[in-house]
């Protein structure tokens, strides 16, 4: 029995490679989605089995008694294809399939709008876990295969983050007679209805370039809200060591200076700034816009209650808890026992509470004191003025 996974390209015979077409003509059984089976040329076998779920496709292959069995996939077998899940299932049954590549919707849309696609960020929205805002913060054009999130829903998510003016292209029914490619904005796209068979390309979100942590304090809008200063901020981010794709919390975010730097430090990690003071919330929003950190979400409310609906964190900076230190630390570790925490403290009582909270949760508190002095002119001289010492208390940080 010969099993071949064939790429249908754009879904119509003329968008298929000659190699794939030849294998299809020789097939004695073809398995795939109804849309693809219906588009097969008349000369292809009449033995056609509708199946899409990998387990169902595998069973259909096992039930096939013909010598040449073809499993047909849209686009390319190597691009967010069901072939990825099917291959290990077949191999467990002792079947090693031949895999044939084809034309993907990425290539088709790129050709339609006249742009190269080799640097695009490629994302599937077939899962509800897709985060379009994080994706467009990668610094590259982002291509979305729609699914659980439609083209309109993706545009709506971008609008919610303040990216309504972002330019997007929507390709509907690519290669079919009713094909349409629309260039618009996320705001306009959110108000429209697009065909279910659509893909979307979005420009990269405008944002400040990535840089090492520790931006000058003067870069932030501050008001009268306390802010974690440059040297302490840089040390805290070094301890947290956020990696691409990790979820970050900044609890008691103040002006949002730490949250902003967390959002800038990777390609679009999701950052949640939790703050209960309204003046501080306004400053966070202003700094978010100023730095273009659209992957930073403001969460209005008091911890730990405000943390309940957030995704589990990988790194957490705690700048303030309103006396709820132990409850906040417990809430973090309940969501992810391996989360890396860094707590800042200026008062000895806060230091003591932070060490006690980490210890009570079974973590070893790593305490660092940072004392920074800065020069000020005095006539023709420069004198040092000391800032208050700050303690950083880390847990789960290596």
Short mmCIF file of the C-alpha atoms (twelve columns), coordinates in Angstrom:
data_MODEL
# 
_entry.id   MODEL 
# 
loop_
_atom_site.group_PDB 
_atom_site.id 
_atom_site.type_symbol 
_atom_site.label_atom_id 
_atom_site.label_alt_id 
_atom_site.label_comp_id 
_atom_site.label_asym_id 
_atom_site.label_seq_id 
_atom_site.Cartn_x 
_atom_site.Cartn_y 
_atom_site.Cartn_z 
_atom_site.pdbx_PDB_model_num 
ATOM 1   C CA . UNK A 1   0.000   0.000  0.000   1 
ATOM 2   C CA . UNK A 2   1.387   3.394  -1.060  1 
ATOM 3   C CA . UNK A 3   0.146   6.379  0.947   1 
ATOM 4   C CA . UNK A 4   0.881   9.879  -0.342  1 
ATOM 5   C CA . UNK A 5   -0.003  13.179 1.345   1 
ATOM 6   C CA . UNK A 6   -0.748  15.564 -1.500  1 
ATOM 7   C CA . UNK A 7   -0.989  19.359 -1.441  1 
ATOM 8   C CA . UNK A 8   -3.947  20.806 -3.332  1 
ATOM 9   C CA . UNK A 9   -2.458  24.300 -3.499  1 
ATOM 10  C CA . UNK A 10  -5.196  26.894 -3.809  1 
ATOM 11  C CA . UNK A 11  -7.837  24.182 -3.912  1 
ATOM 12  C CA . UNK A 12  -8.403  24.101 -7.663  1 
ATOM 13  C CA . UNK A 13  -6.587  21.719 -10.056 1 
ATOM 14  C CA . UNK A 14  -4.717  24.505 -11.867 1 
ATOM 15  C CA . UNK A 15  -3.016  25.613 -8.631  1 
ATOM 16  C CA . UNK A 16  -1.631  22.130 -7.968  1 
ATOM 17  C CA . UNK A 17  1.897   21.092 -8.904  1 
ATOM 18  C CA . UNK A 18  2.309   18.689 -11.838 1 
ATOM 19  C CA . UNK A 19  3.737   16.091 -9.430  1 
ATOM 20  C CA . UNK A 20  0.686   16.272 -7.157  1 
ATOM 21  C CA . UNK A 21  -1.677  16.120 -10.151 1 
ATOM 22  C CA . UNK A 22  0.087   13.022 -11.497 1 
ATOM 23  C CA . UNK A 23  -0.157  11.208 -8.170  1 
ATOM 24  C CA . UNK A 24  -3.851  12.097 -7.906  1 
ATOM 25  C CA . UNK A 25  -4.539  10.693 -11.373 1 
ATOM 26  C CA . UNK A 26  -2.953  7.391  -10.321 1 
ATOM 27  C CA . UNK A 27  -4.754  7.271  -6.951  1 
ATOM 28  C CA . UNK A 28  -7.277  4.523  -6.361  1 
ATOM 29  C CA . UNK A 29  -8.641  6.197  -3.216  1 
ATOM 30  C CA . UNK A 30  -8.592  9.877  -2.215  1 
ATOM 31  C CA . UNK A 31  -9.291  11.041 1.355   1 
ATOM 32  C CA . UNK A 32  -9.853  14.669 2.326   1 
ATOM 33  C CA . UNK A 33  -12.207 17.568 3.008   1 
ATOM 34  C CA . UNK A 34  -15.432 17.693 1.016   1 
ATOM 35  C CA . UNK A 35  -14.473 21.016 -0.612  1 
ATOM 36  C CA . UNK A 36  -11.280 19.524 -2.012  1 
ATOM 37  C CA . UNK A 37  -12.869 16.258 -3.107  1 
ATOM 38  C CA . UNK A 38  -15.591 18.110 -4.990  1 
ATOM 39  C CA . UNK A 39  -12.969 20.103 -6.913  1 
ATOM 40  C CA . UNK A 40  -11.112 17.031 -8.207  1 
ATOM 41  C CA . UNK A 41  -11.096 16.503 -12.008 1 
ATOM 42  C CA . UNK A 42  -13.473 13.880 -13.400 1 
ATOM 43  C CA . UNK A 43  -10.569 11.637 -14.395 1 
ATOM 44  C CA . UNK A 44  -9.692  11.108 -10.722 1 
ATOM 45  C CA . UNK A 45  -11.006 8.017  -8.977  1 
ATOM 46  C CA . UNK A 46  -14.603 7.954  -7.812  1 
ATOM 47  C CA . UNK A 47  -13.459 6.313  -4.562  1 
ATOM 48  C CA . UNK A 48  -13.449 9.462  -2.414  1 
ATOM 49  C CA . UNK A 49  -13.704 9.459  1.386   1 
ATOM 50  C CA . UNK A 50  -14.654 12.588 3.352   1 
ATOM 51  C CA . UNK A 51  -12.507 12.958 6.480   1 
ATOM 52  C CA . UNK A 52  -10.598 15.845 8.086   1 
ATOM 53  C CA . UNK A 53  -9.782  14.968 11.715  1 
ATOM 54  C CA . UNK A 54  -6.355  13.230 11.860  1 
ATOM 55  C CA . UNK A 55  -7.761  10.173 13.684  1 
ATOM 56  C CA . UNK A 56  -10.570 9.833  11.132  1 
ATOM 57  C CA . UNK A 57  -8.170  10.228 8.223   1 
ATOM 58  C CA . UNK A 58  -5.840  7.600  9.692   1 
ATOM 59  C CA . UNK A 59  -8.738  5.178  10.080  1 
ATOM 60  C CA . UNK A 60  -9.837  5.861  6.504   1 
ATOM 61  C CA . UNK A 61  -6.333  5.042  5.313   1 
ATOM 62  C CA . UNK A 62  -6.345  1.785  7.290   1 
ATOM 63  C CA . UNK A 63  -9.782  0.900  5.866   1 
ATOM 64  C CA . UNK A 64  -8.562  1.534  2.319   1 
ATOM 65  C CA . UNK A 65  -7.785  -1.681 0.448   1 
ATOM 66  C CA . UNK A 66  -6.482  -0.017 -2.721  1 
ATOM 67  C CA . UNK A 67  -2.776  0.000  -3.575  1 
ATOM 68  C CA . UNK A 68  -2.446  3.754  -4.113  1 
ATOM 69  C CA . UNK A 69  -4.072  5.881  -1.389  1 
ATOM 70  C CA . UNK A 70  -3.879  9.702  -1.417  1 
ATOM 71  C CA . UNK A 71  -4.701  12.062 1.440   1 
ATOM 72  C CA . UNK A 72  -5.447  15.519 0.033   1 
ATOM 73  C CA . UNK A 73  -4.728  18.744 1.926   1 
ATOM 74  C CA . UNK A 74  -5.349  22.362 0.983   1 
ATOM 75  C CA . UNK A 75  -2.400  24.707 0.601   1 
ATOM 76  C CA . UNK A 76  0.934   23.146 1.488   1 
ATOM 77  C CA . UNK A 77  1.348   20.008 3.624   1 
ATOM 78  C CA . UNK A 78  4.039   21.751 5.659   1 
ATOM 79  C CA . UNK A 79  2.123   24.937 6.535   1 
ATOM 80  C CA . UNK A 80  -0.343  24.559 9.441   1 
ATOM 81  C CA . UNK A 81  -1.614  21.397 7.800   1 
ATOM 82  C CA . UNK A 82  -3.392  18.390 9.259   1 
ATOM 83  C CA . UNK A 83  -0.559  16.368 7.753   1 
ATOM 84  C CA . UNK A 84  1.548   17.305 10.792  1 
ATOM 85  C CA . UNK A 85  -0.742  15.329 13.121  1 
ATOM 86  C CA . UNK A 86  -1.446  12.526 10.653  1 
ATOM 87  C CA . UNK A 87  2.143   11.455 9.940   1 
ATOM 88  C CA . UNK A 88  2.913   10.140 13.475  1 
ATOM 89  C CA . UNK A 89  -0.426  8.298  13.540  1 
ATOM 90  C CA . UNK A 90  0.416   6.527  10.289  1 
ATOM 91  C CA . UNK A 91  3.943   5.711  11.407  1 
ATOM 92  C CA . UNK A 92  2.579   4.020  14.526  1 
ATOM 93  C CA . UNK A 93  0.694   1.742  12.138  1 
ATOM 94  C CA . UNK A 94  3.879   0.972  10.218  1 
ATOM 95  C CA . UNK A 95  2.969   3.261  7.298   1 
ATOM 96  C CA . UNK A 96  5.601   5.734  6.100   1 
ATOM 97  C CA . UNK A 97  3.827   8.150  3.740   1 
ATOM 98  C CA . UNK A 98  5.336   10.145 0.906   1 
ATOM 99  C CA . UNK A 99  4.715   13.888 1.402   1 
ATOM 100 C CA . UNK A 100 4.397   16.278 -1.543  1 
ATOM 101 C CA . UNK A 101 4.586   20.068 -1.039  1 
ATOM 102 C CA . UNK A 102 2.395   22.617 -2.761  1 
ATOM 103 C CA . UNK A 103 1.373   26.251 -3.126  1 
ATOM 104 C CA . UNK A 104 0.263   27.869 0.141   1 
ATOM 105 C CA . UNK A 105 -2.137  30.750 0.776   1 
ATOM 106 C CA . UNK A 106 0.869   32.761 1.986   1 
ATOM 107 C CA . UNK A 107 2.460   32.614 -1.431  1 
ATOM 108 C CA . UNK A 108 -0.811  33.311 -3.226  1 
ATOM 109 C CA . UNK A 109 -1.617  36.431 -1.190  1 
ATOM 110 C CA . UNK A 110 1.969   37.686 -1.478  1 
ATOM 111 C CA . UNK A 111 1.760   37.367 -5.258  1 
ATOM 112 C CA . UNK A 112 -1.613  39.124 -5.383  1 
ATOM 113 C CA . UNK A 113 -0.357  42.193 -3.506  1 
ATOM 114 C CA . UNK A 114 3.134   42.112 -5.043  1 
ATOM 115 C CA . UNK A 115 5.154   41.668 -1.850  1 
ATOM 116 C CA . UNK A 116 7.869   39.177 -0.878  1 
ATOM 117 C CA . UNK A 117 6.847   36.985 2.056   1 
ATOM 118 C CA . UNK A 118 10.145  35.520 3.286   1 
ATOM 119 C CA . UNK A 119 10.222  37.747 6.385   1 
ATOM 120 C CA . UNK A 120 6.554   37.543 7.325   1 
ATOM 121 C CA . UNK A 121 5.507   36.374 10.777  1 
ATOM 122 C CA . UNK A 122 3.233   33.371 10.061  1 
ATOM 123 C CA . UNK A 123 0.395   32.740 12.533  1 
ATOM 124 C CA . UNK A 124 -2.596  30.412 12.651  1 
ATOM 125 C CA . UNK A 125 -5.850  31.732 14.117  1 
ATOM 126 C CA . UNK A 126 -7.409  28.260 14.044  1 
ATOM 127 C CA . UNK A 127 -6.946  28.211 17.820  1 
ATOM 128 C CA . UNK A 128 -8.612  30.576 20.271  1 
ATOM 129 C CA . UNK A 129 -5.155  30.969 21.866  1 
ATOM 130 C CA . UNK A 130 -4.066  33.136 18.932  1 
ATOM 131 C CA . UNK A 131 -3.045  36.606 20.153  1 
ATOM 132 C CA . UNK A 132 -3.056  38.964 17.143  1 
ATOM 133 C CA . UNK A 133 -1.790  41.957 19.132  1 
ATOM 134 C CA . UNK A 134 1.281   40.088 20.322  1 
ATOM 135 C CA . UNK A 135 1.836   38.823 16.773  1 
ATOM 136 C CA . UNK A 136 1.866   42.255 15.122  1 
ATOM 137 C CA . UNK A 137 4.319   43.499 17.770  1 
ATOM 138 C CA . UNK A 138 6.972   41.169 16.343  1 
ATOM 139 C CA . UNK A 139 8.334   43.966 14.142  1 
ATOM 140 C CA . UNK A 140 7.383   42.092 10.967  1 
ATOM 141 C CA . UNK A 141 4.362   41.900 8.715   1 
ATOM 142 C CA . UNK A 142 2.103   39.185 10.104  1 
ATOM 143 C CA . UNK A 143 0.105   36.701 8.035   1 
ATOM 144 C CA . UNK A 144 -2.901  35.064 9.715   1 
ATOM 145 C CA . UNK A 145 -4.681  31.909 8.649   1 
ATOM 146 C CA . UNK A 146 -8.193  32.596 9.906   1 
ATOM 147 C CA . UNK A 147 -10.173 30.005 11.822  1 
ATOM 148 C CA . UNK A 148 -11.567 30.367 15.338  1 
ATOM 149 C CA . UNK A 149 -10.862 34.057 14.797  1 
ATOM 150 C CA . UNK A 150 -12.239 35.388 11.503  1 
ATOM 151 C CA . UNK A 151 -10.623 38.228 9.564   1 
ATOM 152 C CA . UNK A 152 -13.141 40.646 11.110  1 
ATOM 153 C CA . UNK A 153 -12.498 39.306 14.620  1 
ATOM 154 C CA . UNK A 154 -8.732  39.668 14.162  1 
ATOM 155 C CA . UNK A 155 -9.241  43.290 13.097  1 
ATOM 156 C CA . UNK A 156 -11.486 43.877 16.109  1 
ATOM 157 C CA . UNK A 157 -8.796  42.574 18.473  1 
ATOM 158 C CA . UNK A 158 -6.284  44.975 16.914  1 
ATOM 159 C CA . UNK A 159 -8.737  47.856 17.356  1 
ATOM 160 C CA . UNK A 160 -9.248  47.008 21.027  1 
ATOM 161 C CA . UNK A 161 -5.494  47.415 21.539  1 
ATOM 162 C CA . UNK A 162 -5.496  50.862 19.902  1 
ATOM 163 C CA . UNK A 163 -4.298  49.686 16.486  1 
ATOM 164 C CA . UNK A 164 -7.340  50.683 14.449  1 
ATOM 165 C CA . UNK A 165 -5.196  52.562 11.911  1 
ATOM 166 C CA . UNK A 166 -3.002  49.538 11.189  1 
ATOM 167 C CA . UNK A 167 -3.066  48.647 7.492   1 
ATOM 168 C CA . UNK A 168 -4.291  45.150 6.631   1 
ATOM 169 C CA . UNK A 169 -4.986  43.079 3.530   1 
ATOM 170 C CA . UNK A 170 -7.721  40.433 3.460   1 
ATOM 171 C CA . UNK A 171 -7.658  37.723 0.787   1 
ATOM 172 C CA . UNK A 172 -11.035 36.022 0.325   1 
ATOM 173 C CA . UNK A 173 -11.552 32.779 -1.608  1 
ATOM 174 C CA . UNK A 174 -8.075  32.980 -3.124  1 
ATOM 175 C CA . UNK A 175 -7.781  31.297 -6.582  1 
ATOM 176 C CA . UNK A 176 -11.556 30.802 -6.835  1 
ATOM 177 C CA . UNK A 177 -13.762 32.779 -9.265  1 
ATOM 178 C CA . UNK A 178 -15.164 34.836 -6.365  1 
ATOM 179 C CA . UNK A 179 -11.657 35.793 -5.159  1 
ATOM 180 C CA . UNK A 180 -11.305 39.257 -3.656  1 
ATOM 181 C CA . UNK A 181 -8.308  41.019 -2.084  1 
ATOM 182 C CA . UNK A 182 -9.094  44.077 0.046   1 
ATOM 183 C CA . UNK A 183 -6.611  46.621 1.397   1 
ATOM 184 C CA . UNK A 184 -8.060  48.480 4.364   1 
ATOM 185 C CA . UNK A 185 -7.440  49.381 8.011   1 
ATOM 186 C CA . UNK A 186 -8.094  47.242 11.055  1 
ATOM 187 C CA . UNK A 187 -10.876 49.624 12.060  1 
ATOM 188 C CA . UNK A 188 -12.673 49.321 8.738   1 
ATOM 189 C CA . UNK A 189 -12.008 45.574 8.565   1 
ATOM 190 C CA . UNK A 190 -13.607 45.043 11.972  1 
ATOM 191 C CA . UNK A 191 -16.843 46.553 10.664  1 
ATOM 192 C CA . UNK A 192 -16.971 44.344 7.560   1 
ATOM 193 C CA . UNK A 193 -17.918 40.748 6.893   1 
ATOM 194 C CA . UNK A 194 -15.476 38.541 4.990   1 
ATOM 195 C CA . UNK A 195 -15.805 35.083 3.484   1 
ATOM 196 C CA . UNK A 196 -15.030 32.149 5.818   1 
ATOM 197 C CA . UNK A 197 -12.215 31.130 3.454   1 
ATOM 198 C CA . UNK A 198 -10.027 34.175 4.116   1 
ATOM 199 C CA . UNK A 199 -6.494  35.076 5.124   1 
ATOM 200 C CA . UNK A 200 -5.222  38.344 6.582   1 
ATOM 201 C CA . UNK A 201 -1.930  40.223 6.395   1 
ATOM 202 C CA . UNK A 202 -1.212  43.038 8.877   1 
ATOM 203 C CA . UNK A 203 1.545   45.615 8.900   1 
ATOM 204 C CA . UNK A 204 3.856   45.552 11.926  1 
ATOM 205 C CA . UNK A 205 2.610   47.692 14.797  1 
ATOM 206 C CA . UNK A 206 4.569   50.944 15.175  1 
ATOM 207 C CA . UNK A 207 6.664   50.715 18.301  1 
ATOM 208 C CA . UNK A 208 9.985   51.733 19.808  1 
ATOM 209 C CA . UNK A 209 12.869  49.485 18.784  1 
ATOM 210 C CA . UNK A 210 13.992  46.755 21.175  1 
ATOM 211 C CA . UNK A 211 16.860  47.767 23.422  1 
ATOM 212 C CA . UNK A 212 18.651  46.713 26.564  1 
ATOM 213 C CA . UNK A 213 16.707  47.387 29.793  1 
ATOM 214 C CA . UNK A 214 17.109  50.591 31.746  1 
ATOM 215 C CA . UNK A 215 15.715  53.543 29.810  1 
ATOM 216 C CA . UNK A 216 16.272  57.005 31.206  1 
ATOM 217 C CA . UNK A 217 13.634  58.050 33.726  1 
ATOM 218 C CA . UNK A 218 12.914  61.194 31.708  1 
ATOM 219 C CA . UNK A 219 11.574  59.042 28.840  1 
ATOM 220 C CA . UNK A 220 8.442   58.220 30.881  1 
ATOM 221 C CA . UNK A 221 5.423   60.342 31.688  1 
ATOM 222 C CA . UNK A 222 5.486   60.325 35.475  1 
ATOM 223 C CA . UNK A 223 3.030   62.724 37.134  1 
ATOM 224 C CA . UNK A 224 2.945   62.333 40.915  1 
ATOM 225 C CA . UNK A 225 2.954   58.539 40.863  1 
ATOM 226 C CA . UNK A 226 5.994   56.636 42.253  1 
ATOM 227 C CA . UNK A 227 8.179   55.073 39.568  1 
ATOM 228 C CA . UNK A 228 10.827  52.365 39.628  1 
ATOM 229 C CA . UNK A 229 14.033  54.212 38.712  1 
ATOM 230 C CA . UNK A 230 16.349  53.359 35.827  1 
ATOM 231 C CA . UNK A 231 19.074  51.431 37.641  1 
ATOM 232 C CA . UNK A 232 16.637  49.435 39.760  1 
ATOM 233 C CA . UNK A 233 14.439  48.749 36.744  1 
ATOM 234 C CA . UNK A 234 17.393  47.406 34.783  1 
ATOM 235 C CA . UNK A 235 18.428  45.136 37.659  1 
ATOM 236 C CA . UNK A 236 14.868  43.845 38.125  1 
ATOM 237 C CA . UNK A 237 14.512  42.987 34.434  1 
ATOM 238 C CA . UNK A 238 17.871  41.227 34.518  1 
ATOM 239 C CA . UNK A 239 16.647  39.033 37.380  1 
ATOM 240 C CA . UNK A 240 13.355  38.264 35.622  1 
ATOM 241 C CA . UNK A 241 15.166  37.461 32.353  1 
ATOM 242 C CA . UNK A 242 11.984  37.394 30.270  1 
ATOM 243 C CA . UNK A 243 12.118  35.210 27.164  1 
ATOM 244 C CA . UNK A 244 10.166  35.537 23.906  1 
ATOM 245 C CA . UNK A 245 6.575   34.430 24.234  1 
ATOM 246 C CA . UNK A 246 6.457   34.474 28.038  1 
ATOM 247 C CA . UNK A 247 3.507   36.028 29.878  1 
ATOM 248 C CA . UNK A 248 4.479   38.891 32.192  1 
ATOM 249 C CA . UNK A 249 2.657   40.511 35.100  1 
ATOM 250 C CA . UNK A 250 3.547   43.873 36.657  1 
ATOM 251 C CA . UNK A 251 1.565   44.078 39.894  1 
ATOM 252 C CA . UNK A 252 1.229   47.551 41.387  1 
ATOM 253 C CA . UNK A 253 2.523   48.948 38.105  1 
ATOM 254 C CA . UNK A 254 2.542   52.655 39.038  1 
ATOM 255 C CA . UNK A 255 3.571   54.589 35.922  1 
ATOM 256 C CA . UNK A 256 4.078   51.313 34.059  1 
ATOM 257 C CA . UNK A 257 7.819   51.812 33.586  1 
ATOM 258 C CA . UNK A 258 8.669   48.170 34.345  1 
ATOM 259 C CA . UNK A 259 5.722   46.911 32.284  1 
ATOM 260 C CA . UNK A 260 6.833   49.059 29.335  1 
ATOM 261 C CA . UNK A 261 10.361  47.673 29.462  1 
ATOM 262 C CA . UNK A 262 9.061   44.121 29.785  1 
ATOM 263 C CA . UNK A 263 6.908   44.721 26.712  1 
ATOM 264 C CA . UNK A 264 9.880   46.098 24.788  1 
ATOM 265 C CA . UNK A 265 12.359  43.436 25.866  1 
ATOM 266 C CA . UNK A 266 10.971  40.659 23.663  1 
ATOM 267 C CA . UNK A 267 9.117   40.285 20.388  1 
ATOM 268 C CA . UNK A 268 5.590   40.796 21.600  1 
ATOM 269 C CA . UNK A 269 5.369   38.941 24.907  1 
ATOM 270 C CA . UNK A 270 1.988   39.549 26.556  1 
ATOM 271 C CA . UNK A 271 2.424   41.980 29.467  1 
ATOM 272 C CA . UNK A 272 -0.301  42.807 32.007  1 
ATOM 273 C CA . UNK A 273 0.054   45.947 34.130  1 
ATOM 274 C CA . UNK A 274 -2.170  45.632 37.221  1 
ATOM 275 C CA . UNK A 275 -2.975  48.905 38.976  1 
ATOM 276 C CA . UNK A 276 -5.821  50.199 41.188  1 
ATOM 277 C CA . UNK A 277 -4.986  53.918 41.296  1 
ATOM 278 C CA . UNK A 278 -6.803  55.886 38.576  1 
ATOM 279 C CA . UNK A 279 -4.064  58.496 38.134  1 
ATOM 280 C CA . UNK A 280 -1.513  55.720 37.721  1 
ATOM 281 C CA . UNK A 281 -3.782  53.919 35.220  1 
ATOM 282 C CA . UNK A 282 -3.945  57.069 33.099  1 
ATOM 283 C CA . UNK A 283 -0.139  57.317 33.135  1 
ATOM 284 C CA . UNK A 284 0.213   53.647 32.132  1 
ATOM 285 C CA . UNK A 285 -2.092  54.232 29.161  1 
ATOM 286 C CA . UNK A 286 -0.124  57.324 28.147  1 
ATOM 287 C CA . UNK A 287 3.239   55.545 28.408  1 
ATOM 288 C CA . UNK A 288 1.805   52.562 26.519  1 
ATOM 289 C CA . UNK A 289 0.892   54.811 23.579  1 
ATOM 290 C CA . UNK A 290 4.129   56.794 23.773  1 
ATOM 291 C CA . UNK A 291 6.320   53.693 23.468  1 
ATOM 292 C CA . UNK A 292 3.979   51.792 21.145  1 
ATOM 293 C CA . UNK A 293 3.888   48.757 23.420  1 
ATOM 294 C CA . UNK A 294 0.537   47.468 22.191  1 
ATOM 295 C CA . UNK A 295 1.215   44.086 23.792  1 
ATOM 296 C CA . UNK A 296 0.907   45.788 27.201  1 
ATOM 297 C CA . UNK A 297 -2.600  45.437 28.664  1 
ATOM 298 C CA . UNK A 298 -3.754  47.615 31.535  1 
ATOM 299 C CA . UNK A 299 -5.725  45.698 34.177  1 
ATOM 300 C CA . UNK A 300 -7.629  48.062 36.459  1 
ATOM 301 C CA . UNK A 301 -8.127  46.629 39.922  1 
ATOM 302 C CA . UNK A 302 -6.501  45.561 43.147  1 
ATOM 303 C CA . UNK A 303 -4.422  42.422 43.480  1 
ATOM 304 C CA . UNK A 304 -4.903  39.589 44.148  1 
ATOM 305 C CA . UNK A 305 -8.548  39.843 42.996  1 
ATOM 306 C CA . UNK A 306 -7.591  41.511 39.698  1 
ATOM 307 C CA . UNK A 307 -5.269  38.605 38.812  1 
ATOM 308 C CA . UNK A 308 -7.975  35.955 38.643  1 
ATOM 309 C CA . UNK A 309 -8.790  36.215 34.928  1 
ATOM 310 C CA . UNK A 310 -5.256  36.762 33.619  1 
ATOM 311 C CA . UNK A 311 -3.324  34.027 31.794  1 
ATOM 312 C CA . UNK A 312 -0.807  32.186 33.968  1 
ATOM 313 C CA . UNK A 313 2.406   34.209 34.282  1 
ATOM 314 C CA . UNK A 314 5.985   33.209 33.555  1 
ATOM 315 C CA . UNK A 315 7.524   36.316 35.130  1 
ATOM 316 C CA . UNK A 316 6.056   38.670 37.733  1 
ATOM 317 C CA . UNK A 317 7.321   42.012 39.009  1 
ATOM 318 C CA . UNK A 318 5.646   43.215 42.197  1 
ATOM 319 C CA . UNK A 319 5.983   46.922 42.855  1 
ATOM 320 C CA . UNK A 320 3.141   47.267 45.343  1 
ATOM 321 C CA . UNK A 321 0.456   45.144 46.995  1 
ATOM 322 C CA . UNK A 322 -1.405  47.476 49.408  1 
ATOM 323 C CA . UNK A 323 -0.522  45.146 52.285  1 
ATOM 324 C CA . UNK A 324 -1.521  41.968 50.443  1 
ATOM 325 C CA . UNK A 325 1.997   40.637 49.815  1 
ATOM 326 C CA . UNK A 326 1.413   37.040 50.915  1 
ATOM 327 C CA . UNK A 327 -1.936  36.806 49.112  1 
ATOM 328 C CA . UNK A 328 -0.427  38.147 45.876  1 
ATOM 329 C CA . UNK A 329 2.577   35.805 45.994  1 
ATOM 330 C CA . UNK A 330 0.287   32.844 46.693  1 
ATOM 331 C CA . UNK A 331 -1.974  33.857 43.790  1 
ATOM 332 C CA . UNK A 332 1.024   33.983 41.427  1 
ATOM 333 C CA . UNK A 333 2.411   30.602 42.448  1 
ATOM 334 C CA . UNK A 334 -1.026  28.986 42.412  1 
ATOM 335 C CA . UNK A 335 -1.210  29.831 38.713  1 
ATOM 336 C CA . UNK A 336 2.388   28.818 37.946  1 
ATOM 337 C CA . UNK A 337 4.635   27.345 40.675  1 
ATOM 338 C CA . UNK A 338 7.660   27.950 38.428  1 
ATOM 339 C CA . UNK A 339 6.908   31.646 37.840  1 
ATOM 340 C CA . UNK A 340 9.919   33.909 38.346  1 
ATOM 341 C CA . UNK A 341 9.189   36.729 40.832  1 
ATOM 342 C CA . UNK A 342 10.981  39.956 41.624  1 
ATOM 343 C CA . UNK A 343 9.618   42.206 44.374  1 
ATOM 344 C CA . UNK A 344 10.825  45.763 44.987  1 
ATOM 345 C CA . UNK A 345 10.830  47.231 48.474  1 
ATOM 346 C CA . UNK A 346 11.875  50.601 49.849  1 
ATOM 347 C CA . UNK A 347 10.644  50.064 53.431  1 
ATOM 348 C CA . UNK A 348 12.088  47.471 55.785  1 
ATOM 349 C CA . UNK A 349 8.566   46.298 56.587  1 
ATOM 350 C CA . UNK A 350 7.957   45.552 52.882  1 
ATOM 351 C CA . UNK A 351 11.291  43.722 52.687  1 
ATOM 352 C CA . UNK A 352 10.304  41.599 55.662  1 
ATOM 353 C CA . UNK A 353 6.861   40.867 54.210  1 
ATOM 354 C CA . UNK A 354 8.344   39.864 50.845  1 
ATOM 355 C CA . UNK A 355 10.891  37.476 52.375  1 
ATOM 356 C CA . UNK A 356 8.197   35.980 54.635  1 
ATOM 357 C CA . UNK A 357 5.776   35.515 51.713  1 
ATOM 358 C CA . UNK A 358 8.312   33.742 49.510  1 
ATOM 359 C CA . UNK A 359 9.529   31.588 52.388  1 
ATOM 360 C CA . UNK A 360 5.981   30.612 53.340  1 
ATOM 361 C CA . UNK A 361 5.487   29.414 49.753  1 
ATOM 362 C CA . UNK A 362 8.597   27.239 49.872  1 
ATOM 363 C CA . UNK A 363 10.903  29.553 47.886  1 
ATOM 364 C CA . UNK A 364 14.317  30.834 48.845  1 
ATOM 365 C CA . UNK A 365 14.302  34.642 48.895  1 
ATOM 366 C CA . UNK A 366 17.305  36.176 47.138  1 
ATOM 367 C CA . UNK A 367 17.733  39.727 48.461  1 
ATOM 368 C CA . UNK A 368 19.745  42.420 46.687  1 
ATOM 369 C CA . UNK A 369 20.189  45.976 47.955  1 
ATOM 370 C CA . UNK A 370 20.738  48.691 45.370  1 
ATOM 371 C CA . UNK A 371 21.971  52.107 46.509  1 
ATOM 372 C CA . UNK A 372 22.287  54.655 43.702  1 
ATOM 373 C CA . UNK A 373 23.834  58.094 43.930  1 
ATOM 374 C CA . UNK A 374 23.670  60.643 41.128  1 
ATOM 375 C CA . UNK A 375 25.675  63.774 40.537  1 
ATOM 376 C CA . UNK A 376 24.301  67.303 40.850  1 
ATOM 377 C CA . UNK A 377 26.171  70.488 39.957  1 
ATOM 378 C CA . UNK A 378 27.296  72.747 42.809  1 
ATOM 379 C CA . UNK A 379 28.998  75.764 41.313  1 
ATOM 380 C CA . UNK A 380 31.988  74.412 39.437  1 
ATOM 381 C CA . UNK A 381 31.804  71.093 41.282  1 
ATOM 382 C CA . UNK A 382 29.737  67.932 40.984  1 
ATOM 383 C CA . UNK A 383 28.402  66.397 44.184  1 
ATOM 384 C CA . UNK A 384 26.712  63.039 44.677  1 
ATOM 385 C CA . UNK A 385 23.140  62.886 45.946  1 
ATOM 386 C CA . UNK A 386 21.976  59.514 47.232  1 
ATOM 387 C CA . UNK A 387 18.622  58.002 46.352  1 
ATOM 388 C CA . UNK A 388 16.866  55.825 48.900  1 
ATOM 389 C CA . UNK A 389 18.254  52.259 48.924  1 
ATOM 390 C CA . UNK A 390 15.989  49.757 47.210  1 
ATOM 391 C CA . UNK A 391 15.701  46.041 47.933  1 
ATOM 392 C CA . UNK A 392 14.967  43.523 45.197  1 
ATOM 393 C CA . UNK A 393 13.666  40.207 46.503  1 
ATOM 394 C CA . UNK A 394 13.706  37.426 43.919  1 
ATOM 395 C CA . UNK A 395 12.171  33.970 43.948  1 
ATOM 396 C CA . UNK A 396 12.599  31.177 41.383  1 
ATOM 397 C CA . UNK A 397 15.184  33.343 39.610  1 
ATOM 398 C CA . UNK A 398 18.464  31.594 38.839  1 
# 
